[in-house]
Amino acid sequence: QARLVESGGGLVQAGGSLRLSCAAEELIFSMFAMGWFRQTPGKEREFVAAIDWSGDRTHYDDSVKGRFTVSRDNAKNTLYLQMSSLKPEDTAVYYCTADGRGLNTLVAVGTREYDYSGQGTQVSVSS
């Protein structure tokens, strides 16, 4: 059964960096647009970054543009999120998601519709 497994979360001070990974299992990874979303208690899931199947196109939320970089390695079936200049407001559970309908759809509806999503990894940024 296909699944996504996130890793790399942790506790970091403001201004620090983390790299999240998302390993895809039993999934034709290169056929899916992939995205990172995040959620804090009591709030809805929000979009962070996404990348198309080839890695040629990316899209970021304005709140992370210039600080986060999304990438993928189709040979390793793995999605990454390099996070730098972290802020306390970046604290959340981060989820990776997969959508076979493409990047634009993932960005538009990925907070509520997707083909697959992982269990999440906690990122905590202290001030």
PDB file of N, CA and C in Angstrom, residues 26-32 77:
ATOM      1  N   GLU A  26       5.904   2.342  -2.264  1.00  0.00           N
ATOM      2  CA  GLU A  26       4.859   1.696  -3.081  1.00  0.00           C
ATOM      3  C   GLU A  26       4.086   2.731  -3.890  1.00  0.00           C
ATOM      4  N   LEU A  27       4.812   3.680  -4.469  1.00  0.00           N
ATOM      5  CA  LEU A  27       4.194   4.780  -5.207  1.00  0.00           C
ATOM      6  C   LEU A  27       5.059   5.077  -6.416  1.00  0.00           C
ATOM      7  N   ILE A  28       4.439   5.296  -7.575  1.00  0.00           N
ATOM      8  CA  ILE A  28       5.210   5.720  -8.751  1.00  0.00           C
ATOM      9  C   ILE A  28       5.458   7.209  -8.569  1.00  0.00           C
ATOM     10  N   PHE A  29       6.479   7.505  -7.791  1.00  0.00           N
ATOM     11  CA  PHE A  29       6.738   8.848  -7.280  1.00  0.00           C
ATOM     12  C   PHE A  29       6.795   9.886  -8.389  1.00  0.00           C
ATOM     13  N   SER A  30       7.431   9.547  -9.506  1.00  0.00           N
ATOM     14  CA  SER A  30       7.653  10.533 -10.569  1.00  0.00           C
ATOM     15  C   SER A  30       6.369  10.931 -11.289  1.00  0.00           C
ATOM     16  N   MET A  31       5.263  10.273 -10.993  1.00  0.00           N
ATOM     17  CA  MET A  31       3.999  10.624 -11.629  1.00  0.00           C
ATOM     18  C   MET A  31       3.202  11.648 -10.838  1.00  0.00           C
ATOM     19  N   PHE A  32       3.709  12.025  -9.665  1.00  0.00           N
ATOM     20  CA  PHE A  32       2.947  12.888  -8.780  1.00  0.00           C
ATOM     21  C   PHE A  32       3.618  14.246  -8.568  1.00  0.00           C
ATOM     22  N   ASN A  77      12.945   8.437  -4.849  1.00  0.00           N
ATOM     23  CA  ASN A  77      11.548   8.536  -4.389  1.00  0.00           C
ATOM     24  C   ASN A  77      11.426   9.401  -3.138  1.00  0.00           C
TER      25      ASN A  77
END
